[in-house]
Amino acid sequence: MMISAWTEVAAILMATTLAAITITPWLAAVFRMGADSDGSGEPETDGWFSRSLGAIQRPLLRAAGVWHIREMTATEYGIAILLFHGAGFGLLLFLLRCQPLLPWNPDRLPSVPWLIALNTAASFVTNTNWQAYGGETTLSPLSQALGLTVQNFLSAASGLCVLAVLVRGFVRRGSPTIGSFWHDLVRVTLGLLLPLAILVGLLLASQGVVQSFDTGVDVPLVEETLTAAGEAPSTRRVVIGPVASQVAIKQLGTNGGGYFNANGSHPFENPTPLTNLLEIVAMLMIPMASCLAFGRWVGDRRQGYALLATMAVLFLPFVVLIVRFETSPNPWLAAAVPSIDQATSSEQDGGSLEGKEVRFGPASSALFAVATTATSCGGVNAMHDSFSPLGGLVTMWMIQLGEVVFGGVGTGLAGLVAYTLVAVFVAGLMVGRSPEYLGKKIESREMKMGMIVLLVPPIVTLVGTAAACVLPAEAAAASNPGPHGFSELLYAFSSAGNNNGSAFGGLSATSAFWTLGLAAAMLTSRLLTMLPLVAIGGLLAAKRTVAESPGTLPTHTPLFVLLVAGAVILVGALSFVPALALGPIAEALQPPAAGGGPR
Amino acid sequence: MPPPEASRPLDLSAMILRQLRPTITLLIALTVITGVLYPVGMTLAAKSLFPLASAGSLLLGSDGTVRGSLLIGQPFTGPRWFHGRPSASGTTPYDPTASGGSNLGPTSAAFTTLVAERAAAVRRDNSTDTATIPVDLVTASASGLDPHISPRAALLQVRRVATARGLADEEVRRLVAARIEPAFLGILGRPRVNVLALNLALESLDSGGAMAELSGEGNRPQP
């Protein structure tokens, strides 16, 4: 029966690739890459798509007073990003704190406590979507729609804007400017994310993902209505709401914050195996298409294929491993309770089923898990905390690789390009060639910015985890004993420090240390990767192009793909293997014992 | 920080002030578009295109009352009912206002002990002395609301349910077999049985076959 699991995994990955190829021309047309040479402010690229997008953005940008300002320097672009993040943070905080005073709060939910509100605002503005809130019990439909859904769009759009700036760095020659944040933001939000979200949202709603103005239906329990004659049966409130619209963008924008506490494992967020496929496709397709669009933008499609191949080389082995781990029986459970059948057959699923849904089974739960951690989505359809030790290790390590294997929309590929610059630089040093990538010389200032992008997330992750470990009261937030408890701490800071947002959910991260510490990790990591990337774009755009010479290192060959993948693995391994050894690896090495594991 | 060659003096405060108006205007405009127009439009579209699915896939009884949602499991404990998976939601099992899993680690003693207790209970309830117990019946789902169990987990309970209801084993087994949902296109997802739908079918079998109304999703009950 393992054959059916692999067929399913392969089918989902093929559907994803097809979807990515399909949207590539669309994504490529969203950004204007060339300089605004005539200063007219009108879109100079022709085609109906660009023209109609221009027509939509014109009134918005006129109202904002920036229609005629088409171009910014890197500094201005960075300031615009900072201001926009700040304003979004403020608005979200206001919505959460003033929830009871605002309309569309039919269940009269109280104001979100300060710590949770601060954490949630930081989490959604930074595209992390760590869920400190318990969706259905904390947030009104207004907060969900006006607060969370909006940031799902805007944080994802900001990520793509950063990618656009980086690409302009390669495309432009001797240009002091790198495009306008406001133009990019509006184009990508209204031209790409919104139409895709409408499409995905309607497909999801057709399958049973709820989308309603109502907040719930009271249902008497079937068993009690018939057995407890005379007594009023207890009821359950089935919570519904505007879910499909939020789930669509949470997947597409690699956000991951769910409408419900159980996120994408809740049957109203992900009701069938078909919606599961759709959600996996939705979270992977923009990051994959970005690679292909990159090739189109820089005028050499082979460069895009090479970047996509690099991601695939880093992704596929882990898919195979995690599917293996999760479909295999749990040996600790087998030793403690021998009468449980954990084998997979046509009549039942085997493997690790705690924290997984029957309709998905362990194989596609594992695929979802590796996809959601490889991209910076962080939505889940199964509880990673209950994964096998090594399955949990895969999810954690995908996050710790810095979210460059697919990664967040825009920021993932931009991060991989930073790794590419490092690989070019290192290769250049080794053979004595002057390092260049796509015709631009890579010099010390780009490298310094690149190193910030590479090193801030691991530093934030490890410092945060270490702090949690030396504060006994904070380390006690872990619910599981022993190495698994350490994994919960490490996972939390990995997730926040790389803007992923998934969790080993057993951690009760509600203290001031955890809420504020994770919020600080999310903000530091997001801003200190985005801003240096913008800076690299600015530095490169100002340079002249160097002509290709026999000494130029080709950057589309399999050899180069392995070089970049090696750089990613090396940084990830050097940073995290010691920590992983204390957590999931130590846990996996515990001998199974009859009557239970360690205390 | 970002500046390229400092060809002109950096006037940061002027730069910041220049970006204030677009920041505020575009945040408001995009909030209205993606936070109001988008969800409202989607709700109206979903309501008219998929009225049943978008309203929670509710199941109606023959008298028109809501019996539950096809997608949301309910707790069943008595001998006359098929039991679903253990649920770790909120403080009570199958609580749709507090979905969630146990988050117990795979090697934790708390986890293996809990599973051992559940296995003993399944064994006691169903008096299965020889058969092994399918793992889905003794592990909690991720949402705590999982409406499904594996076909084997359902078949394991046939004898108990049939005895408690005074039905023939074969009749109940046929009912289960007819309700096994296959994988989508034979590829996606796993074969499974919806426990609530199965129990509602049982109930109407009991009451003389008045189950025509239960064939699918019902209408929205409340405005």
mmCIF file of N, CA and C in Angstrom, chain B residues 158 162 166-173:
data_model
loop_
_atom_site.group_PDB
_atom_site.id
_atom_site.type_symbol
_atom_site.label_atom_id
_atom_site.label_comp_id
_atom_site.label_asym_id
_atom_site.label_seq_id
_atom_site.Cartn_x
_atom_site.Cartn_y
_atom_site.Cartn_z
ATOM 1 N N VAL B 158 -18.945 -3.310 14.187
ATOM 2 C CA VAL B 158 -20.225 -3.773 13.642
ATOM 3 C C VAL B 158 -20.970 -4.676 14.620
ATOM 4 N N ALA B 162 -24.631 -3.884 16.168
ATOM 5 C CA ALA B 162 -25.725 -4.754 15.737
ATOM 6 C C ALA B 162 -26.398 -5.396 16.942
ATOM 7 N N GLY B 166 -30.172 -4.859 18.153
ATOM 8 C CA GLY B 166 -30.988 -6.002 17.762
ATOM 9 C C GLY B 166 -31.078 -6.174 16.258
ATOM 10 N N LEU B 167 -30.026 -5.797 15.563
ATOM 11 C CA LEU B 167 -30.006 -5.971 14.107
ATOM 12 C C LEU B 167 -29.085 -7.122 13.759
ATOM 13 N N ALA B 168 -29.227 -7.601 12.538
ATOM 14 C CA ALA B 168 -28.320 -8.651 12.077
ATOM 15 C C ALA B 168 -26.968 -8.031 11.761
ATOM 16 N N ASP B 169 -25.887 -8.753 12.133
ATOM 17 C CA ASP B 169 -24.536 -8.277 11.829
ATOM 18 C C ASP B 169 -24.408 -7.880 10.362
ATOM 19 N N GLU B 170 -24.955 -8.752 9.537
ATOM 20 C CA GLU B 170 -24.775 -8.580 8.087
ATOM 21 C C GLU B 170 -25.394 -7.263 7.608
ATOM 22 N N GLU B 171 -26.549 -6.931 8.184
ATOM 23 C CA GLU B 171 -27.247 -5.719 7.779
ATOM 24 C C GLU B 171 -26.393 -4.485 8.099
ATOM 25 N N VAL B 172 -25.838 -4.459 9.310
ATOM 26 C CA VAL B 172 -25.011 -3.323 9.714
ATOM 27 C C VAL B 172 -23.740 -3.278 8.886
ATOM 28 N N ARG B 173 -23.185 -4.457 8.629
ATOM 29 C CA ARG B 173 -21.947 -4.490 7.831
ATOM 30 C C ARG B 173 -22.191 -3.935 6.443
#
